[in-house]
Short mmCIF file of C-alpha atoms in Angstrom, two decimals:
data_model
loop_
_atom_site.label_atom_id
_atom_site.label_comp_id
_atom_site.label_asym_id
_atom_site.label_seq_id
_atom_site.Cartn_x
_atom_site.Cartn_y
_atom_site.Cartn_z
CA MET A 1 1.25 0.54 -27.40
CA THR A 2 1.77 3.72 -28.18
CA PHE A 3 0.61 7.53 -26.93
CA ASP A 4 -2.38 7.37 -28.89
CA ASP A 5 -3.42 4.70 -26.56
CA VAL A 6 -3.20 7.31 -23.58
CA ILE A 7 -5.88 9.66 -22.16
CA GLY A 8 -5.26 13.06 -21.97
CA GLN A 9 -1.64 13.60 -20.29
CA ASP A 10 0.00 15.77 -23.55
CA GLU A 11 1.92 18.15 -21.42
CA VAL A 12 3.95 14.84 -20.24
CA ARG A 13 3.97 13.09 -23.32
CA GLU A 14 5.80 16.34 -24.54
CA ARG A 15 8.33 16.67 -21.97
CA LEU A 16 9.09 13.32 -22.71
CA LEU A 17 9.51 13.42 -26.16
CA GLN A 18 11.40 16.72 -25.67
CA MET A 19 14.15 15.21 -23.37
CA VAL A 20 14.69 12.82 -26.25
CA SER A 21 14.79 15.31 -29.05
CA GLU A 22 17.28 17.15 -26.88
CA ASP A 23 19.59 14.61 -26.08
CA ARG A 24 18.95 14.44 -22.36
CA LEU A 25 17.20 12.01 -21.38
CA PRO A 26 17.98 10.98 -17.97
CA HIS A 27 18.80 7.67 -16.88
CA ALA A 28 15.83 7.20 -13.98
CA ILE A 29 12.42 8.89 -14.67
CA MET A 30 9.79 8.73 -11.81
CA LEU A 31 6.01 9.26 -13.11
CA CYS A 32 4.29 10.34 -9.73
CA GLY A 33 0.63 10.88 -9.19
CA PRO A 34 -2.99 9.18 -8.01
CA ASN A 35 -3.93 6.12 -9.05
CA GLY A 36 -5.56 5.74 -12.53
CA ILE A 37 -4.66 8.58 -14.37
CA GLY A 38 -2.48 7.13 -16.64
CA LYS A 39 1.23 6.66 -15.30
CA LYS A 40 1.67 3.42 -16.58
CA ALA A 41 0.40 4.01 -19.98
CA LEU A 42 2.69 7.07 -20.31
CA ALA A 43 5.72 4.48 -19.18
CA VAL A 44 4.93 1.73 -21.76
CA ALA A 45 3.81 4.10 -24.30
CA PHE A 46 7.22 6.18 -23.73
CA ALA A 47 9.21 2.46 -23.45
CA SER A 48 7.62 1.70 -27.16
CA TYR A 49 8.52 5.02 -28.70
CA LEU A 50 12.09 4.31 -27.16
CA LEU A 51 12.52 1.03 -28.64
CA GLY A 52 10.62 1.38 -31.72
CA GLU A 53 7.24 1.58 -32.22
CA ASP A 54 7.05 0.05 -35.42
CA ASN A 55 8.99 -3.16 -34.22
CA ALA A 56 6.49 -6.10 -33.82
CA MET A 57 8.21 -7.23 -30.60
CA VAL A 58 7.26 -3.94 -29.01
CA GLN A 59 4.11 -3.99 -30.25
CA LYS A 60 3.42 -7.29 -28.68
CA LEU A 61 5.16 -5.80 -25.28
CA GLU A 62 7.91 -8.88 -26.25
CA HIS A 63 10.93 -6.97 -26.58
CA PRO A 64 13.61 -8.46 -24.97
CA ASP A 65 14.99 -5.17 -24.02
CA LEU A 66 12.00 -4.35 -22.40
CA HIS A 67 11.75 -5.38 -18.74
CA PHE A 68 8.90 -5.31 -16.06
CA THR A 69 9.12 -5.25 -12.30
CA TYR A 70 6.03 -5.25 -10.35
CA PRO A 71 4.60 -6.20 -6.86
CA THR A 72 4.23 -10.10 -6.37
CA VAL A 73 3.50 -12.89 -3.66
CA LYS A 74 4.31 -15.82 -2.50
CA LEU A 75 2.06 -18.45 -3.87
CA PRO A 76 1.60 -21.93 -1.65
CA SER A 77 3.31 -23.70 -4.31
CA MET A 78 6.38 -22.11 -4.06
CA GLY A 79 9.36 -23.34 -2.44
CA SER A 80 10.19 -22.07 1.33
CA ASP A 81 13.33 -20.47 0.18
CA HIS A 82 11.86 -18.73 -3.20
CA MET A 83 11.80 -15.40 -3.42
CA PRO A 84 9.00 -14.58 -5.49
CA THR A 85 10.04 -12.33 -8.73
CA SER A 86 8.19 -10.49 -11.80
CA ASP A 87 9.37 -13.81 -13.79
CA ASP A 88 7.22 -15.63 -11.95
CA PHE A 89 4.02 -13.75 -12.91
CA ALA A 90 5.44 -13.02 -16.46
CA ARG A 91 2.16 -14.80 -18.78
CA GLU A 92 -0.61 -13.36 -16.21
CA TRP A 93 1.23 -9.44 -16.54
CA HIS A 94 1.51 -9.61 -20.01
CA GLU A 95 -1.90 -10.86 -20.53
CA LEU A 96 -3.21 -8.08 -18.29
CA LEU A 97 -1.18 -5.29 -19.94
CA MET A 98 -2.15 -6.67 -23.19
CA GLN A 99 -6.01 -5.95 -22.35
CA GLY A 100 -4.95 -2.13 -21.55
CA PRO A 101 -2.42 -0.26 -19.08
CA TYR A 102 -5.41 1.07 -17.19
CA PHE A 103 -5.67 -1.15 -14.38
CA ASP A 104 -4.59 -1.09 -10.27
CA MET A 105 -2.94 -3.16 -7.77
CA ASP A 106 -6.70 -5.10 -7.00
CA GLU A 107 -6.78 -6.35 -10.69
CA TRP A 108 -3.39 -7.66 -10.51
CA LEU A 109 -3.82 -9.49 -7.48
CA SER A 110 -7.23 -11.05 -8.85
CA ALA A 111 -5.02 -11.70 -12.16
CA ILE A 112 -2.68 -13.78 -10.18
CA GLY A 113 -5.07 -15.15 -7.37
CA ALA A 114 -3.95 -13.66 -4.37
CA GLU A 115 -6.71 -10.76 -3.75
CA ASN A 116 -6.00 -11.59 0.17
CA GLN A 117 -2.21 -10.82 0.22
CA GLN A 118 -0.15 -7.92 0.27
CA ALA A 119 2.46 -7.61 -2.83
CA ILE A 120 5.73 -6.43 -2.40
CA ILE A 121 8.98 -6.17 -4.62
CA THR A 122 11.71 -8.76 -3.27
CA ALA A 123 15.46 -8.63 -3.11
CA GLY A 124 15.04 -11.22 -5.38
CA GLU A 125 13.61 -9.09 -7.92
CA SER A 126 16.61 -6.79 -7.79
CA ASP A 127 19.07 -9.72 -8.19
CA SER A 128 17.10 -10.98 -11.34
CA LEU A 129 17.19 -7.11 -12.73
CA VAL A 130 20.91 -6.86 -12.58
CA ARG A 131 21.46 -10.15 -14.22
CA LYS A 132 19.04 -8.95 -17.14
CA LEU A 133 20.60 -5.42 -17.64
CA SER A 134 23.96 -6.56 -17.68
CA LEU A 135 23.48 -8.30 -20.83
CA LYS A 136 23.89 -5.97 -23.83
CA SER A 137 21.25 -4.40 -25.94
CA SER A 138 19.91 -7.11 -28.47
CA GLN A 139 19.03 -4.68 -30.85
CA GLY A 140 21.89 -2.25 -30.36
CA GLY A 141 19.75 0.48 -28.46
CA TYR A 142 18.11 1.35 -25.42
CA LYS A 143 17.30 -1.22 -22.49
CA VAL A 144 14.16 0.13 -20.46
CA SER A 145 13.41 -1.13 -17.20
CA ILE A 146 9.62 -0.13 -15.95
CA VAL A 147 9.30 -0.52 -12.23
CA TRP A 148 5.32 -0.40 -11.19
CA LEU A 149 4.84 0.87 -7.58
CA PRO A 150 8.58 0.97 -6.22
CA GLU A 151 7.34 2.30 -2.99
CA ARG A 152 6.54 -1.37 -2.60
CA MET A 153 10.14 -2.75 -2.63
CA ASN A 154 11.15 -4.20 0.62
CA ILE A 155 14.22 -2.66 2.23
CA ALA A 156 16.84 -5.14 0.88
CA CYS A 157 15.57 -4.63 -2.66
CA ALA A 158 15.32 -0.72 -2.64
CA ASN A 159 19.12 -0.96 -1.47
CA LYS A 160 20.36 -3.04 -4.30
CA LEU A 161 18.08 -0.95 -6.83
CA LEU A 162 19.72 1.96 -5.50
CA LYS A 163 23.30 0.87 -6.45
CA LEU A 164 22.06 -0.29 -9.63
CA ILE A 165 20.45 3.32 -10.23
CA GLU A 166 24.04 5.10 -9.19
CA GLU A 167 25.79 2.94 -11.38
CA PRO A 168 23.60 2.13 -14.48
CA PRO A 169 24.36 -0.16 -17.16
CA GLN A 170 25.01 1.59 -20.83
CA GLN A 171 22.14 2.80 -22.57
CA THR A 172 19.60 1.78 -19.83
CA VAL A 173 16.71 3.60 -18.96
CA PHE A 174 14.42 3.44 -15.72
CA ILE A 175 10.69 4.55 -15.85
CA MET A 176 9.40 4.33 -12.04
CA VAL A 177 5.65 4.66 -11.70
CA SER A 178 4.33 5.60 -8.03
CA GLU A 179 1.41 6.64 -6.36
CA GLU A 180 3.42 7.06 -2.99
CA PRO A 181 6.79 8.26 -3.81
CA ASP A 182 7.17 9.99 -0.56
CA MET A 183 7.67 5.87 0.63
CA LEU A 184 10.79 5.49 -1.28
CA LEU A 185 14.11 5.91 0.40
CA GLU A 186 15.25 9.40 0.06
CA THR A 187 18.79 8.28 -1.79
CA ILE A 188 16.50 6.49 -4.34
CA ARG A 189 14.22 9.66 -4.64
CA SER A 190 17.04 12.21 -5.26
CA ARG A 191 18.96 10.19 -8.07
CA VAL A 192 15.71 9.93 -10.33
CA GLN A 193 14.27 12.70 -12.46
CA ARG A 194 10.60 13.26 -10.95
CA ILE A 195 7.85 14.19 -13.25
CA ASP A 196 4.33 14.74 -11.41
CA VAL A 197 1.28 13.51 -13.47
CA LYS A 198 -1.45 15.64 -13.15
CA ARG A 199 -5.25 14.00 -12.99
CA ILE A 200 -6.85 13.86 -16.20
CA GLU A 201 -9.12 16.83 -17.03
CA THR A 202 -12.96 16.39 -16.59
CA SER A 203 -13.60 17.46 -20.76
CA VAL A 204 -10.91 14.55 -21.80
CA ILE A 205 -12.51 12.01 -19.97
CA GLU A 206 -15.73 13.07 -20.95
CA HIS A 207 -14.66 13.36 -24.49
CA ALA A 208 -12.95 9.95 -24.38
CA LEU A 209 -15.94 8.21 -22.86
CA VAL A 210 -17.90 9.58 -26.21
CA GLU A 211 -15.59 8.95 -28.79
CA ARG A 212 -13.83 5.62 -27.54
CA ARG A 213 -16.77 3.79 -25.15
CA GLY A 214 -19.73 5.35 -27.34
CA VAL A 215 -21.28 6.87 -23.76
CA ASP A 216 -24.28 8.80 -24.26
CA GLU A 217 -22.85 12.60 -23.61
CA GLN A 218 -25.04 13.21 -20.66
CA VAL A 219 -23.99 10.16 -18.83
CA ALA A 220 -20.65 10.72 -20.05
CA HIS A 221 -20.46 14.15 -18.38
CA ARG A 222 -21.54 12.96 -15.41
CA ILE A 223 -19.14 9.76 -15.19
CA ALA A 224 -16.71 12.19 -15.82
CA ARG A 225 -16.87 14.40 -13.24
CA LEU A 226 -17.53 11.41 -10.44
CA ALA A 227 -14.15 9.86 -12.32
CA ASN A 228 -12.05 13.01 -10.82
CA GLY A 229 -9.57 12.85 -12.68
CA ALA A 230 -9.01 9.24 -13.28
CA TRP A 231 -10.24 6.84 -16.08
CA THR A 232 -10.02 3.76 -14.10
CA LYS A 233 -12.71 5.35 -12.07
CA ALA A 234 -14.90 6.34 -15.32
CA LEU A 235 -14.35 2.67 -16.67
CA GLU A 236 -15.32 1.44 -13.37
CA GLU A 237 -18.59 3.46 -13.35
CA LEU A 238 -19.52 2.04 -16.70
CA GLN A 239 -19.52 -1.60 -15.39
CA VAL A 240 -23.30 -2.82 -14.20
CA GLY A 241 -22.71 -3.36 -10.28
CA SER A 242 -19.46 -2.24 -9.98
CA GLU A 243 -17.60 -2.25 -6.89
CA ASN A 244 -18.68 1.23 -5.55
CA GLU A 245 -22.24 0.21 -5.62
CA GLN A 246 -21.31 -2.71 -3.18
CA PHE A 247 -19.43 0.18 -1.26
CA LEU A 248 -22.23 2.51 -1.32
CA ASP A 249 -24.52 -0.10 -0.18
CA LEU A 250 -22.01 -1.21 3.17
CA PHE A 251 -21.68 2.67 3.33
CA ILE A 252 -25.67 3.11 3.74
CA MET A 253 -26.13 -0.04 6.15
CA LEU A 254 -23.29 1.11 8.15
CA MET A 255 -25.23 4.78 8.64
CA ARG A 256 -28.59 3.39 9.36
CA LEU A 257 -27.54 0.50 12.11
CA ALA A 258 -25.20 3.33 13.63
CA TYR A 259 -28.16 5.64 13.56
CA GLN A 260 -30.39 2.78 14.86
CA ARG A 261 -27.64 1.83 17.34
CA LYS A 262 -28.19 -2.26 16.65
CA VAL A 263 -24.97 -3.58 17.99
CA LYS A 264 -25.37 -6.74 17.05
CA ASP A 265 -25.79 -5.97 13.40
CA LEU A 266 -23.01 -3.81 13.31
CA ARG A 267 -20.94 -6.85 14.31
CA LYS A 268 -22.50 -8.48 11.74
CA TRP A 269 -21.35 -5.72 9.38
CA SER A 270 -17.77 -5.70 10.66
CA ASP A 271 -17.60 -9.20 10.08
CA THR A 272 -18.74 -8.47 6.37
CA MET A 273 -16.02 -5.90 5.91
CA ALA A 274 -13.43 -8.42 7.84
CA SER A 275 -13.88 -11.27 4.89
CA PHE A 276 -12.74 -8.66 2.38
CA GLY A 277 -8.85 -8.78 1.59
CA ARG A 278 -6.56 -5.96 3.17
CA GLU A 279 -6.58 -4.01 -0.33
CA LYS A 280 -10.39 -3.86 -0.88
CA GLN A 281 -10.76 -2.94 2.81
CA ARG A 282 -8.58 0.19 2.44
CA ARG A 283 -10.64 0.84 -0.79
CA PHE A 284 -13.89 0.81 1.00
CA LEU A 285 -12.22 3.27 3.58
CA THR A 286 -11.26 5.20 0.58
CA PHE A 287 -14.67 5.20 -0.56
CA PHE A 288 -16.22 6.09 2.85
CA LEU A 289 -13.90 9.25 2.81
CA ARG A 290 -15.33 10.79 -0.54
CA MET A 291 -18.98 9.94 0.74
CA VAL A 292 -18.41 11.93 3.83
CA ARG A 293 -17.17 14.92 1.87
CA GLU A 294 -19.75 14.40 -0.64
CA ASN A 295 -22.41 14.66 1.99
CA PHE A 296 -21.01 17.19 3.86
CA MET A 297 -20.49 19.43 1.18
CA TYR A 298 -24.17 18.64 -0.06
CA ASN A 299 -25.45 20.56 2.77
CA PHE A 300 -24.33 23.77 1.05
CA GLN A 301 -26.66 23.19 -1.94
CA ASN A 302 -24.46 24.24 -4.63
CA GLY A 303 -24.35 21.24 -7.03
CA ASP A 304 -21.24 22.77 -8.63
CA LEU A 305 -19.77 21.20 -5.27
CA VAL A 306 -20.76 17.88 -5.20
CA TYR A 307 -19.93 14.71 -7.29
CA MET A 308 -22.42 12.00 -6.77
CA THR A 309 -24.11 9.33 -8.74
CA GLN A 310 -27.92 9.39 -8.99
CA LYS A 311 -27.90 6.69 -6.06
CA GLU A 312 -25.40 8.21 -3.96
CA GLU A 313 -27.29 11.65 -4.35
CA ASP A 314 -30.82 9.88 -3.41
CA PHE A 315 -29.43 8.69 -0.14
CA ALA A 316 -27.67 12.18 0.69
CA ARG A 317 -31.13 13.99 0.21
CA ASN A 318 -32.24 12.82 4.03
CA PHE A 319 -28.70 11.89 5.41
CA ALA A 320 -26.41 14.52 4.11
CA ARG A 321 -27.48 16.79 7.56
CA PHE A 322 -26.08 14.04 10.03
CA VAL A 323 -22.45 15.09 8.63
CA ASN A 324 -21.56 18.29 9.44
CA GLU A 325 -19.26 20.78 10.96
CA ALA A 326 -19.46 19.17 14.40
CA ASN A 327 -18.69 15.78 13.08
CA VAL A 328 -16.67 15.75 9.90
CA LEU A 329 -13.33 16.06 10.92
CA SER A 330 -13.63 13.32 13.79
CA ILE A 331 -15.21 11.03 11.35
CA TYR A 332 -12.10 12.22 9.01
CA ASP A 333 -9.71 10.89 11.78
CA LEU A 334 -11.64 7.81 12.70
CA THR A 335 -11.33 6.86 8.91
CA ASN A 336 -7.88 7.84 8.52
CA LYS A 337 -6.55 5.63 11.71
CA ALA A 338 -8.67 2.61 10.33
CA ILE A 339 -6.67 2.90 7.06
CA ARG A 340 -3.79 3.21 8.93
CA ASP A 341 -4.34 0.25 11.28
CA ILE A 342 -5.30 -1.91 8.59
CA GLY A 343 -2.40 -0.97 6.24
CA GLN A 344 -0.32 -2.10 9.42
CA ASN A 345 -1.98 -5.61 9.37
CA ALA A 346 -4.01 -5.03 12.49
CA ASN A 347 -7.20 -7.14 13.28
CA ALA A 348 -9.93 -6.07 10.97
CA LYS A 349 -12.90 -7.62 12.76
CA ILE A 350 -11.37 -5.50 15.58
CA VAL A 351 -10.75 -2.40 13.73
CA PHE A 352 -13.99 -2.18 11.77
CA PHE A 353 -15.93 -3.19 14.96
CA ASP A 354 -14.58 -0.20 16.81
CA PHE A 355 -14.73 1.82 13.71
CA ALA A 356 -18.79 1.21 13.77
CA LEU A 357 -19.45 1.62 17.13
CA GLN A 358 -17.46 5.24 17.13
CA MET A 359 -19.78 5.88 14.23
CA ILE A 360 -22.65 5.78 16.88
CA VAL A 361 -21.58 8.24 18.71
CA LEU A 362 -20.24 10.78 15.96
CA LEU A 363 -23.82 10.65 14.40
CA ILE A 364 -25.59 12.35 17.18
CA GLN A 365 -22.79 15.41 17.32
CA LYS A 366 -24.91 18.36 16.20
#
C-alpha cells in the first residue's frame, strides 16, 4: 500500500516525506481530522514508505516491524479475565485493510461480528505493544506502530502508552490516527506532533470517481459534492440501497408522523431506532443533523448552498419550510443531546421516543 492508494492529501504526503528527507522525523505523529478523509490510508502508506515499499512483506502488510493497534470488543468466547487485544482480531483486521484503508468503525465492528458493542483499546493492548516494541527491529530499520482511534483507549491503556511515548524504544515511530483528539489525555497530545488532515477537495473526489470507479461525470459531480470531503462517503453513495437511503426513509417517517401527531406510530419508530447498534444510532443522528441543515438552507433557494441527493431534494421541496429560524437551533440542540445520551449508554427506547415527541412541538413553531 503506497501513497498512490491515497485519494488526494498531497500536502500532508509532502510534509511527511520532507520530515524524512530532512532527518527530522518525530517519534510520534498524530494525524487528526474527520472520518473518511484518508488519515488511515496516509498512515499505512507512510509506514510502508518507512519500511520499504518494495519489500514483499510490506506490500502484504505482514512486515514483522509493522504493528497495528485498534479498538476491540470482548467476545462471549473469551475468558472472564481476558483483556481483548488487537492480536485477537488480527486476521479480520488484515483482511479488511487489504481490501482498502477507507473503512470506518461500523465496518470494523461488522467485520468482527460486534455491531451492537462499544469498541475500546484496553490496557492489555498497551502491555502487548510494550512487549512487541522492546524487540530489536527484524530488518535493522524502523519499527512502526499505527494506533487507529487512540481516543478509544481506556485510562489504564492511555497511561501506559504515555510512558511508552515518553521513552520510546530505539528507531520506533508511532503514527496515531484520530478523529477526536481532544478526548485524549493532554499529556499524550503534548508529546506527539499533530498534523491536521483537511477534507479532500471536491474536484479531487470527482476526478477519482471518474478515473478509479468509472462513474459518469455528472453523477460523479453530485456525489463528490455530497461527500463533503470524505472518500468513504462517496463510496457509500455509490452503493445501491445504501445506509443513507435507509436513514432518509427514517427521517421522512419521523417528520411525517410528528407533523400528524401519531404518538403510537412514533413509539414504533423509536423501537425501530432502538433495535440498531449504538454506533448506527449515532450515525443516524449525525445524518439527521445534516438533513436539518440542508432543509434550512433549501429555503434560501440557492443551489450552491445545498448538498442533497435527488431523493432528499424531492422531499425537501415540500418539507423545508418546516425547518426555519424559529426552530432550527432548538432542533440542533435536541439532536446533539440525543447523540450525547446515546454515547453515555442511555436507554435508546427512551431517548428516541422523547426525541420524537419533542419533534412534534418543534415542527409547529413558525
